[in-house]
Coordinates of C-alpha atoms in Angstrom, one line a residue:
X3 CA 0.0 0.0 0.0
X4 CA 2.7 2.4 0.6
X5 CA 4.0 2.1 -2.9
X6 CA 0.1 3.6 -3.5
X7 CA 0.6 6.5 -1.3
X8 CA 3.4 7.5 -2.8
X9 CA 2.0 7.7 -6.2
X10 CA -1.2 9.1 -4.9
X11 CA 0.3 11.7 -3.1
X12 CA 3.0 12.8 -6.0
X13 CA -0.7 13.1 -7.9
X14 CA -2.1 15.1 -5.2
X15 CA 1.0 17.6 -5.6
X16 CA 0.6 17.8 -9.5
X17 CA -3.3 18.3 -9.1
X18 CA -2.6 20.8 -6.3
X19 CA 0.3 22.6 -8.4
X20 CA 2.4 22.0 -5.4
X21 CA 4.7 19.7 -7.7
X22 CA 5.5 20.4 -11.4
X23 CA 5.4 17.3 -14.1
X24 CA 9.4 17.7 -14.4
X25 CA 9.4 17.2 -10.8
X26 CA 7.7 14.5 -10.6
X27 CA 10.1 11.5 -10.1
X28 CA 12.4 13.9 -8.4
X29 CA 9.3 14.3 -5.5
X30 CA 8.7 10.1 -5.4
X31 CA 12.3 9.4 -4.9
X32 CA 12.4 12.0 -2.3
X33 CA 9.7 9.9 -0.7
X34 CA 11.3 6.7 -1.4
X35 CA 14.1 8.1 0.7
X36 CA 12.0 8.9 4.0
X37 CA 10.3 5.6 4.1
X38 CA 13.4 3.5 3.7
X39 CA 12.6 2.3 0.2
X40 CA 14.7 1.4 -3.2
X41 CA 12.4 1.6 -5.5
X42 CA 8.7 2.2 -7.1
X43 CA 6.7 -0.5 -8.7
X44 CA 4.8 0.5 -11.8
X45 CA 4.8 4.1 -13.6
X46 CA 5.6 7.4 -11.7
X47 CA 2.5 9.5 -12.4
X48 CA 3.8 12.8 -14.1
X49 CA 0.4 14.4 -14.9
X50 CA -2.9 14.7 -12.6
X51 CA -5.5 14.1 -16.0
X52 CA -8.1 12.1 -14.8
X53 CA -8.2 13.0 -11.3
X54 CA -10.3 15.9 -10.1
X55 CA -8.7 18.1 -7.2
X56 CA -11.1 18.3 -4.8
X57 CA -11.3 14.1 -4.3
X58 CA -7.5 14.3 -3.6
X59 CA -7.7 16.9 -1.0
X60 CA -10.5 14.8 0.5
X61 CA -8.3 12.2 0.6
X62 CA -5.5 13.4 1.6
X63 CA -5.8 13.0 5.5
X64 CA -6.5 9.2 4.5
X65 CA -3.5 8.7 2.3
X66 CA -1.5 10.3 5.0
X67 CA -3.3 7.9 7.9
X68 CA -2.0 5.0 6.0
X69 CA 1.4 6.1 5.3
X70 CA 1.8 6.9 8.8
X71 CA 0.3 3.6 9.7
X72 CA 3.2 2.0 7.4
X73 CA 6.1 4.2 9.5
X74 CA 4.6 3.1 12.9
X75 CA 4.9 -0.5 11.5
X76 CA 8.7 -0.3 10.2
X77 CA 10.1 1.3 13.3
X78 CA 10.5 4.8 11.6
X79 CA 8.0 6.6 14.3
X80 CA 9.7 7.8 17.9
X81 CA 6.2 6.5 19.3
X82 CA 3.1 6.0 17.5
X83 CA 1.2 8.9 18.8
X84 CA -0.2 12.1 17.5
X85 CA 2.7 14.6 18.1
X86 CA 5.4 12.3 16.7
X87 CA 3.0 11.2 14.1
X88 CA 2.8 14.9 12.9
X89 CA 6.1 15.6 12.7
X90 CA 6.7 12.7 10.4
X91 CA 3.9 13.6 8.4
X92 CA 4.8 17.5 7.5
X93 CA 8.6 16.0 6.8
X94 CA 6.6 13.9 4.3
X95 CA 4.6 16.9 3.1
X96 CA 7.5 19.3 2.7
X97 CA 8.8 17.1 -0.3
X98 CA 5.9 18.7 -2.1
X99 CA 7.2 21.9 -1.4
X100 CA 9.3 24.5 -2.9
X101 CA 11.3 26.4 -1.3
X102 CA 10.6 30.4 -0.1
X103 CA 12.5 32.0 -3.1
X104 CA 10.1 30.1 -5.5
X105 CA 6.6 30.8 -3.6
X106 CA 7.9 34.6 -2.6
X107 CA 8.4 35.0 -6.4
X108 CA 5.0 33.1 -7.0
X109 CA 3.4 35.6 -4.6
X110 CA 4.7 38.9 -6.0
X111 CA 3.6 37.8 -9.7
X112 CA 0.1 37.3 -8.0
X113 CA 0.2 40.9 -6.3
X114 CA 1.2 42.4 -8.8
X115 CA -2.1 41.7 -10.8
X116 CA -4.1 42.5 -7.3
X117 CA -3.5 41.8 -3.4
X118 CA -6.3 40.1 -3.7
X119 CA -5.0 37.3 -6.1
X120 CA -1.9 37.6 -3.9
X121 CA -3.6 36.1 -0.5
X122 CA -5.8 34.0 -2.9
X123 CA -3.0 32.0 -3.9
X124 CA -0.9 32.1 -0.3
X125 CA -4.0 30.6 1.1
X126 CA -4.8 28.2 -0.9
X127 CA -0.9 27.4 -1.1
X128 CA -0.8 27.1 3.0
X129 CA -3.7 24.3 3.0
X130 CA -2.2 22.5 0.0
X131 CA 1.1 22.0 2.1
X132 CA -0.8 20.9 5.1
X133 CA 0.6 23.5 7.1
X134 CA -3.3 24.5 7.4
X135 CA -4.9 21.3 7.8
X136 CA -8.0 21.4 6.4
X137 CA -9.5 18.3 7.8
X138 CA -8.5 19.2 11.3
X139 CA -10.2 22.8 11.3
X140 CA -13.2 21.6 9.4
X141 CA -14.3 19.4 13.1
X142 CA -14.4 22.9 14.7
X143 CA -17.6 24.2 16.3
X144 CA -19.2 27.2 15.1
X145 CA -22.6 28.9 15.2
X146 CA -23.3 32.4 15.3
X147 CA -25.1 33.8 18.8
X148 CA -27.9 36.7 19.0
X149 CA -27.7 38.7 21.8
X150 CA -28.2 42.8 22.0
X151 CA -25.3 43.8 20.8
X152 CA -25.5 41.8 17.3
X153 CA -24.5 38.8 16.3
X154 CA -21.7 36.9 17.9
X155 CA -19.5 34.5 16.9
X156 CA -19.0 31.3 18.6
X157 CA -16.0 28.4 18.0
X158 CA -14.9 25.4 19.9
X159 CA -11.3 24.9 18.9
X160 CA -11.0 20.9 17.7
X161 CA -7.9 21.7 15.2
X162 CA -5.2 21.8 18.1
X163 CA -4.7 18.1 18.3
X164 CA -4.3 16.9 22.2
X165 CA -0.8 15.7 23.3
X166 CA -0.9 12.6 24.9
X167 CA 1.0 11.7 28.3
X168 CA 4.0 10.3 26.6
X169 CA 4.6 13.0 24.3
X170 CA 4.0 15.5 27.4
X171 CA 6.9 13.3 29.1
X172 CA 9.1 13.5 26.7
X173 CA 8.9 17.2 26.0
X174 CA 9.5 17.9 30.1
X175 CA 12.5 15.7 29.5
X176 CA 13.5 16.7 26.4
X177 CA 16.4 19.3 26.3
X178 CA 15.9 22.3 26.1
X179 CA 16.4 25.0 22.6
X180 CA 16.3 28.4 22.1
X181 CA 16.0 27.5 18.3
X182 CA 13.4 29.0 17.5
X183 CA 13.3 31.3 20.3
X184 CA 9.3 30.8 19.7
X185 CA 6.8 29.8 17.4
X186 CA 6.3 33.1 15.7
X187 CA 10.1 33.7 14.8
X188 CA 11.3 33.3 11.1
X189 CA 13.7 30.7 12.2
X190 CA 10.3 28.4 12.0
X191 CA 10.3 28.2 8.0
X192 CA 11.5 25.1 7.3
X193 CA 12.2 23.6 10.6
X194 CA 11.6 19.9 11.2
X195 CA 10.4 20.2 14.6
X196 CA 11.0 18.4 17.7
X197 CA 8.6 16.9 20.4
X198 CA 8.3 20.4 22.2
X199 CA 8.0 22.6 19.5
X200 CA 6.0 21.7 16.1
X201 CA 7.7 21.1 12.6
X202 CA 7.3 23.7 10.2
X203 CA 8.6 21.9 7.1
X204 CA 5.5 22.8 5.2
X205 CA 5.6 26.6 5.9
X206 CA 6.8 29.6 3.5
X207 CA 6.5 33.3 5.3
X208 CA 6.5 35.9 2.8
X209 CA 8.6 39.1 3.6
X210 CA 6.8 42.6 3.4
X211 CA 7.6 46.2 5.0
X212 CA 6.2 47.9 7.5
X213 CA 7.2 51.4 9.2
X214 CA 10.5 50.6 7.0
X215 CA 11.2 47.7 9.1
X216 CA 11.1 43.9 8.0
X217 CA 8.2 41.9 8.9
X218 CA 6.7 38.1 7.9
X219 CA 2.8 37.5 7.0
X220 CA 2.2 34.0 7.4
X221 CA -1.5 32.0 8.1
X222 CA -2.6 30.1 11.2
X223 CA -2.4 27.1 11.0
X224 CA -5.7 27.2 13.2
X225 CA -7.4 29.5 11.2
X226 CA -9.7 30.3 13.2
X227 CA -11.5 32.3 10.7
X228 CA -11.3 33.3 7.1
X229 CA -7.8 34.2 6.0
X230 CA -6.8 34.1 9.6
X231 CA -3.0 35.7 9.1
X232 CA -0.3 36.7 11.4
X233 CA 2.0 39.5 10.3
X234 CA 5.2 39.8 12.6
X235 CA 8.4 41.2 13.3
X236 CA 11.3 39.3 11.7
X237 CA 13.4 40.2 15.6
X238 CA 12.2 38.5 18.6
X239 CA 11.4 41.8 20.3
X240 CA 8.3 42.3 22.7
X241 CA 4.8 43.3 22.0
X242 CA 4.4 47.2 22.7
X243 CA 1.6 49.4 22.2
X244 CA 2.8 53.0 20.7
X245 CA 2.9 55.5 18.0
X246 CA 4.8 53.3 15.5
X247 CA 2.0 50.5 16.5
X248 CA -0.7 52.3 14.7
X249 CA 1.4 53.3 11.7
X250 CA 2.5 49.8 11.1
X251 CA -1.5 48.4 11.0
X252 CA -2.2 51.1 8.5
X253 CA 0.8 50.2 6.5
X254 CA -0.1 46.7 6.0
X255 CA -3.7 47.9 5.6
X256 CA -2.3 50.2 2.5
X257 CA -0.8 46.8 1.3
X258 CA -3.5 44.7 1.6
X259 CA -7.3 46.9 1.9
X260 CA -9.2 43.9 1.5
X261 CA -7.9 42.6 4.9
X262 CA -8.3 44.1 8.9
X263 CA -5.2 44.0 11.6
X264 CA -5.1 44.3 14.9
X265 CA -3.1 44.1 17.8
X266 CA -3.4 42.1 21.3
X267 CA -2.8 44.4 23.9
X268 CA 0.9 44.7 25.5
X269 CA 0.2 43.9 29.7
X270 CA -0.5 40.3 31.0
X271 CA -4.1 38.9 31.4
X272 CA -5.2 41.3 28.6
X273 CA -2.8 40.8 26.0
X274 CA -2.4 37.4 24.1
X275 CA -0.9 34.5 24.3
X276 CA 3.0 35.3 23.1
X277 CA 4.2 38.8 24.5
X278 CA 7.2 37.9 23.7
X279 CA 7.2 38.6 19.8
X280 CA 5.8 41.5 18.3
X281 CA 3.3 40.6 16.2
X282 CA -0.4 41.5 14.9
X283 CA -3.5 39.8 13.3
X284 CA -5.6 40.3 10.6
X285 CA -7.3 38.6 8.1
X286 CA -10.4 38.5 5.5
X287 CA -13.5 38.7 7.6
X288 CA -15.3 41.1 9.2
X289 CA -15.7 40.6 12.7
X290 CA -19.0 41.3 14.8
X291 CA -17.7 44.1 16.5
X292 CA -16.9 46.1 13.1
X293 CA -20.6 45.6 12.0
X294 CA -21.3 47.4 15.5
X295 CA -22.8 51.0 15.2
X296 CA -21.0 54.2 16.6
X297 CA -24.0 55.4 19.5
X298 CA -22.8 58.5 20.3
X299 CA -19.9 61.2 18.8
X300 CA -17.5 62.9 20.4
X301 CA -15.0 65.9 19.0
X302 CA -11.2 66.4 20.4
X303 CA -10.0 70.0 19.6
X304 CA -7.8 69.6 17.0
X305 CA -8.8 66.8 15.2
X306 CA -12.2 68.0 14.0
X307 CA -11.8 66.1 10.5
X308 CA -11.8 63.0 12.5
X309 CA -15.2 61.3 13.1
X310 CA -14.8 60.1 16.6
X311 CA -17.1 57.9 18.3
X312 CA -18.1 55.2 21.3
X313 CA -19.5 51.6 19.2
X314 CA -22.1 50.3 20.8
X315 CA -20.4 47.1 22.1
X316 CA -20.0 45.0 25.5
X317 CA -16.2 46.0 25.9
X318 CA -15.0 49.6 25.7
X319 CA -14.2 50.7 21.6
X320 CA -13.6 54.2 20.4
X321 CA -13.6 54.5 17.1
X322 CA -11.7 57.1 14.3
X323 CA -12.7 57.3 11.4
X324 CA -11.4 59.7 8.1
X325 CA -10.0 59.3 4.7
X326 CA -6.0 60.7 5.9
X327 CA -4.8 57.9 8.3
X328 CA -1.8 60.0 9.5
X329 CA -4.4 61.8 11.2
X330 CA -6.2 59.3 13.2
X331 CA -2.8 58.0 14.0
X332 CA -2.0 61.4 15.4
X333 CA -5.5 61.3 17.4
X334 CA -4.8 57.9 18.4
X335 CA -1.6 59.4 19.9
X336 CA -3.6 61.7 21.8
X337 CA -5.7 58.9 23.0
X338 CA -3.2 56.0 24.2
X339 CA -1.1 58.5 25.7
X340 CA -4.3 60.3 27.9
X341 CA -5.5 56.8 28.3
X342 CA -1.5 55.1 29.7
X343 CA -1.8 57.7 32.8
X344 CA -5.6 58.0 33.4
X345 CA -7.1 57.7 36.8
X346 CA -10.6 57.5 37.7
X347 CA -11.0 56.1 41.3
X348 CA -14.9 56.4 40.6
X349 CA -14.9 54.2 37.8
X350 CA -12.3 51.8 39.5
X351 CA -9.8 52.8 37.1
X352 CA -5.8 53.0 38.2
X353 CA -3.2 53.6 35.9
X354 CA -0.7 51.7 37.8
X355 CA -0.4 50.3 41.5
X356 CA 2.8 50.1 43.0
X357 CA 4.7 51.1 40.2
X358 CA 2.8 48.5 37.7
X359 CA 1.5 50.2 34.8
X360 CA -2.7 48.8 34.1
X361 CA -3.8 50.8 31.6
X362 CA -2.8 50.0 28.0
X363 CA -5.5 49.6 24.2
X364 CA -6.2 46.7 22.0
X365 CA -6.1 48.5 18.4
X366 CA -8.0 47.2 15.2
X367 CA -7.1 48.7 11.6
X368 CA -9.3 48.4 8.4
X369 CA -10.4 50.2 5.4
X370 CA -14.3 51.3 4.9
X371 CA -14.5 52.6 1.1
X372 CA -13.0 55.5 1.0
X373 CA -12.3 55.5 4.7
X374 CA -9.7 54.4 7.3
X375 CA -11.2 52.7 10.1
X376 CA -8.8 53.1 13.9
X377 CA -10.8 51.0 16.6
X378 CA -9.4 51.5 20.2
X379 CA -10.5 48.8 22.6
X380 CA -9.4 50.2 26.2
X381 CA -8.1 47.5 28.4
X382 CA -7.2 47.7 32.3
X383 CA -5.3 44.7 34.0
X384 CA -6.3 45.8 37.3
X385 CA -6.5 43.1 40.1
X386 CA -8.2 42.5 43.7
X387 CA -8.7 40.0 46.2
X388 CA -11.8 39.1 44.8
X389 CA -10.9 38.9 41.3
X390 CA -7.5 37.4 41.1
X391 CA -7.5 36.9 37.4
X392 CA -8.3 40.5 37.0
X393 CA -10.7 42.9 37.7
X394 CA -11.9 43.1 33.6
X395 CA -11.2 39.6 32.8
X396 CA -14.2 36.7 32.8
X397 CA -15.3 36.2 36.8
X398 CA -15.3 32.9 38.5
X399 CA -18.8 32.4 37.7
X400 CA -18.1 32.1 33.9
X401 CA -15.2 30.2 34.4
X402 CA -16.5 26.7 33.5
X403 CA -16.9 28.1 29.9
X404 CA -14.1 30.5 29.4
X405 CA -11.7 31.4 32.1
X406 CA -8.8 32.1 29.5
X407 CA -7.4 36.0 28.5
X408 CA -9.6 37.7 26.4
X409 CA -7.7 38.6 23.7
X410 CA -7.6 40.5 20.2
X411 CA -9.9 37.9 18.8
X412 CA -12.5 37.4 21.7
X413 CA -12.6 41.4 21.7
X414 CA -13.8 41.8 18.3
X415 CA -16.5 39.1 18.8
X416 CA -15.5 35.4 18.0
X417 CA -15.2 33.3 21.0
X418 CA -12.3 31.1 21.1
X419 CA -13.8 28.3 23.2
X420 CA -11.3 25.1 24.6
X421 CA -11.8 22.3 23.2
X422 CA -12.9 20.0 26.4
X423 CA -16.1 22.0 26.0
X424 CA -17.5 19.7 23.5
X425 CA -17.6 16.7 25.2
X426 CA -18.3 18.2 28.3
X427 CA -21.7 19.8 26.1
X428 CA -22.9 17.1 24.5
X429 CA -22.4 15.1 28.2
X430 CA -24.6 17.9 29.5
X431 CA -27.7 17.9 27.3
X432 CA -27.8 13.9 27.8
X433 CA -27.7 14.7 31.7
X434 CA -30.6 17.6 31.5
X435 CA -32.7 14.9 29.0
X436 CA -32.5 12.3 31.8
X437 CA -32.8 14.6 34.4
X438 CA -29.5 13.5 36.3
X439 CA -28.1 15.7 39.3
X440 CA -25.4 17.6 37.8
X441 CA -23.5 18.2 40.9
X442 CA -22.8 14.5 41.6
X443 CA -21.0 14.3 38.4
X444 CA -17.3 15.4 38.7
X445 CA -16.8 16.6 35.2
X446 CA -20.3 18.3 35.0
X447 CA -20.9 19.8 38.8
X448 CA -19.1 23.1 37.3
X449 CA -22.4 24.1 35.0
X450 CA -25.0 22.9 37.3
X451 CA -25.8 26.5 38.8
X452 CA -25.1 27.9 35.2
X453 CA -28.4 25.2 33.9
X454 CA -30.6 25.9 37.0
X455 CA -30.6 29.7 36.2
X456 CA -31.2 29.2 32.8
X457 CA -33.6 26.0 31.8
X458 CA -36.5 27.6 33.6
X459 CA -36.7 30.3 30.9
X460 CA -37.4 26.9 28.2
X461 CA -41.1 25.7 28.0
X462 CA -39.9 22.8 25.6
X463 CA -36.7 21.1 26.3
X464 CA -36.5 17.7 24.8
X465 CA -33.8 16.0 22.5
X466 CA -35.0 17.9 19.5
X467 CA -34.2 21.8 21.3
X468 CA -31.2 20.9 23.7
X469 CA -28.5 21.4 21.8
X470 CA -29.5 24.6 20.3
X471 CA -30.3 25.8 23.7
X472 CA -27.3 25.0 24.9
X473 CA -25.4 27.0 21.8
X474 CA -27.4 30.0 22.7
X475 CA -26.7 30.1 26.4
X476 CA -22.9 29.6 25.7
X477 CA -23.2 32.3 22.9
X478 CA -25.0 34.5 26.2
X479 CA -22.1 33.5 28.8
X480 CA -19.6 34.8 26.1
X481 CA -21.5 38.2 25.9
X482 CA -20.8 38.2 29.6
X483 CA -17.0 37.4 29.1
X484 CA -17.0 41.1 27.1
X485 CA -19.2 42.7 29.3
X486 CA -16.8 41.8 31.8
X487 CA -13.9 42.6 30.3
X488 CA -15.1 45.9 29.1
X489 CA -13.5 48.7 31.5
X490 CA -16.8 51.2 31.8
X491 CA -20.1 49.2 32.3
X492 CA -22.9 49.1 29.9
X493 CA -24.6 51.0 32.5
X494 CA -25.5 54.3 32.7
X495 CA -23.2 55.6 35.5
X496 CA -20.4 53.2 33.6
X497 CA -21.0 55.3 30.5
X498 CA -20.7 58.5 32.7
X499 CA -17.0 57.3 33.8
X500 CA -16.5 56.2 29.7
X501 CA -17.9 60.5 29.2
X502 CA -15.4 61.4 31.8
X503 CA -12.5 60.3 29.6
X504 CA -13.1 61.3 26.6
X505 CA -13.8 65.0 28.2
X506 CA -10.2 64.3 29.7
X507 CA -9.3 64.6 26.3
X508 CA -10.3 68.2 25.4
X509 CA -8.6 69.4 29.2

């Protein structure tokens, strides 16, 4: 069978245009070479006639499943399990791949007829690889949840595959690299990986300039939404929030208008998950909170060309808007900096505590028509005695569905839910059908108060409505999540302490 997969997969490359007919042979020897073996039995395949694209990218996780099945057999797999299994697989899938100089030239030929065909191609490219694996995201959850500030987004994350015990073993024990210094580093393209840190054989970053400085724009590999990319700097140098921040979002915007880009925040418990590297992310969607409307306008003496507004939203968003980015830049200035050392004891806000700064923005770019679009999310990462995690961060009684940092994404309305929530759901609407006590099961007791408060508000609940009642009270706890994350309250005297800033900035 292997000798199959071989031949099926060199056709998957020719159908894909990952592998030209000259190359060919060169790309089944290649693969001859990983598994051990001398030689092919019957013809190379040096064209994909006959064979329609989309069946071979439908079979690709299978063709890979069996080859992988024939390395655990032969004694080429460390251990048969999912981490080692996908580093084997991307060494496998990066024989069908050319290196950067080719797909960095293939790129600019494709920009140069429109940034558009430019990320159409890269895209496409990334999932052909298997750096994006298609099959993996495609198991995510996702439904879209109405509550009363729009439409929200919903996911539970199934394409992060789960390490098993011995591969978490063997990464505690494994020694320890600062090659790549992380995951976001351009020292990834090409790298085969080790147990603690994944292979990136597959991968091609394509080299742009922003702000004058060199930067990589890559995809997720977890795409968690259309186009999801990741534009970062090509030094390992922290995340910071500053003037040059807001110039290199409009930069890349000016490169590619069809996308948005934004910034996690720069402090811990509101910024992402690497601080470590500068980066940003952006993509080709529009996110929830950029169909929001603008409720009420505000002027700052100066910048009277700017429109200048609070969105209607759970979290805490000013928005610029104006045709000359330089100058909602320059008002963004104004704001970041007023915002860095602004103290409102009323509205429990502290710019720092004992010398630790609190006060810092989440920034979205994008490009409305004619327009330039600056959203400034204001994020505090105050904390207390009673909430430990911070002050604007989930509280304990959301926990058991999200109790991770809100970040870039979650802000502009697409939860990012973990992945143990789907068994733990569909566990749950089996327990409500049969009417079981939740809090004598170990694994469910944590929603138990969560479905008491809401299952009265259901006349019907039976195996036909649970699951989309469940869907919409997750999409309600994640309106929550913002609402408690956003710095001034959705209330009125929290929207008196949001009026106090902005009159803070016309002093």
């Amino acid at each position: 069978m292997i000798q199959d997969n071989i031949k099926e997969l060199v056709r998957y490359g020719l159908a894909t245009g990952l592998v030209e007919p000259e190359d060919a042979v060169y790309t089944a020897n290649r693969l001859l070479e990983i598994f051990g073996l001398d030689e092919i039995e019957g013809e190379i395949p040096v064209s994909a006639e006959g064979c329609r694209e989309e069946e071979l990218v439908d079979r690709l996780e299978g063709i890979l499943k069996e080859m992988l099945d024939y390395a655990a057999q032969k004694g080429l797999l460390e251990n048969d399990s999912v981490v080692y299994r996908d580093l084997f697989d991307t060494k496998i899938m990066s024989v069908l791949v050319a290196r950067p100089s080719e797909i960095i030239r293939r790129f600019r030929e494709e920009y140069a007829k429109s940034p558009e065909a430019a990320t159409e191609y890269f895209y496409k490219f990334s999932q052909d690889t298997d750096y994006i694996r298609r099959y993996r995201v495609s198991r995510d959850q996702k439904w879209v949840a109405h509550t009363k500030y729009g439409d929200l987004d919903i996911t539970i994350n199934l394409s992060k595959p789960e390490k098993d015990p011995k591969a978490i073993a063997a990464a505690r024990n494994a020694k320890q690299s600062a090659y790549p210094k992380c995951q976001l580093c351009m020292e990834n393209e090409g790298y085969a990986g080790r147990v603690n840190h994944p292979a990136r054989g597959n991968h091609r970053i394509i080299p742009i300039t922003i702000n004058g400085g060199r930067w990589g724009f890559q995809y997720s590999p977890y795409v968690y939404y259309n186009e999801h990319c990741i534009v970062f700097n090509a030094n390992h140098i922290p995340m910071k929030i500053e003037h040059d921040t807001f110039v290199k979002l409009f930069d890349f915007v000016k490169l590619f208008p069809h996308y948005m880009l934004g910034s996690n925040a720069d402090l811990p418990i509101v910024g992402g998950s690497i601080l470590s590297h500068d980066h940003f992310q952006g993509g080709h969607y529009e996110f929830p909170m950029a169909k929001a409307e603008v409720e009420r306008r505000f002027t700052v003496k100066g910048f009277e060309d700017v429109q200048a507004g609070v969105v209607c939203w759970p979290m805490s968003v000013i928005r610029l808007s104006g045709p000359d980015s330089d100058k909602l830049i320059a008002l963004a200035d104004v704001i970041l900096e007023k915002w860095r050392g602004y103290t409102d004891e009323e509205s429990f806000v502290f710019a720092e505590t004992d010398g630790e700064p609190h006060n810092t923005i989440t920034p979205i770019a994008r490009k409305r028509g004619e327009n330039f679009e600056l959203d400034l999310v204001l994020r505090n990462n105050i904390t207390t005695q009673e909430h430990p995690l911070g002050v604007y961060h989930p509280h304990a009684k959301l926990h058991h569905i999200k109790k991770e940092n809100i970040g870039l994404i979650e802000v502009m309305g697409l939860a990012v839910l973990p992945s143990r929530l789907d068994g733990e759901m569909a566990a749950l609407e089996k327990a409500i059908l049969e009417g079981a006590d939740l809090r004598q099961d170990e694994t469910l007791r944590k929603h138990a108060d969560w479905v008491e408060e809401f299952l009265p508000k259901y006349e019907t609940v039976n195996a036909q409505t649970i699951h989309e009642i469940i869907r919409t009270e997750i999409g309600q706890v994640f309106m929550e999540v913002l609402e408690d994350a956003g710095v001034y309250k959705r209330t009125a005297e929290g929207q008196e302490g949001f009026d106090r800033f902005l009159a803070a900035l016309n002093p």
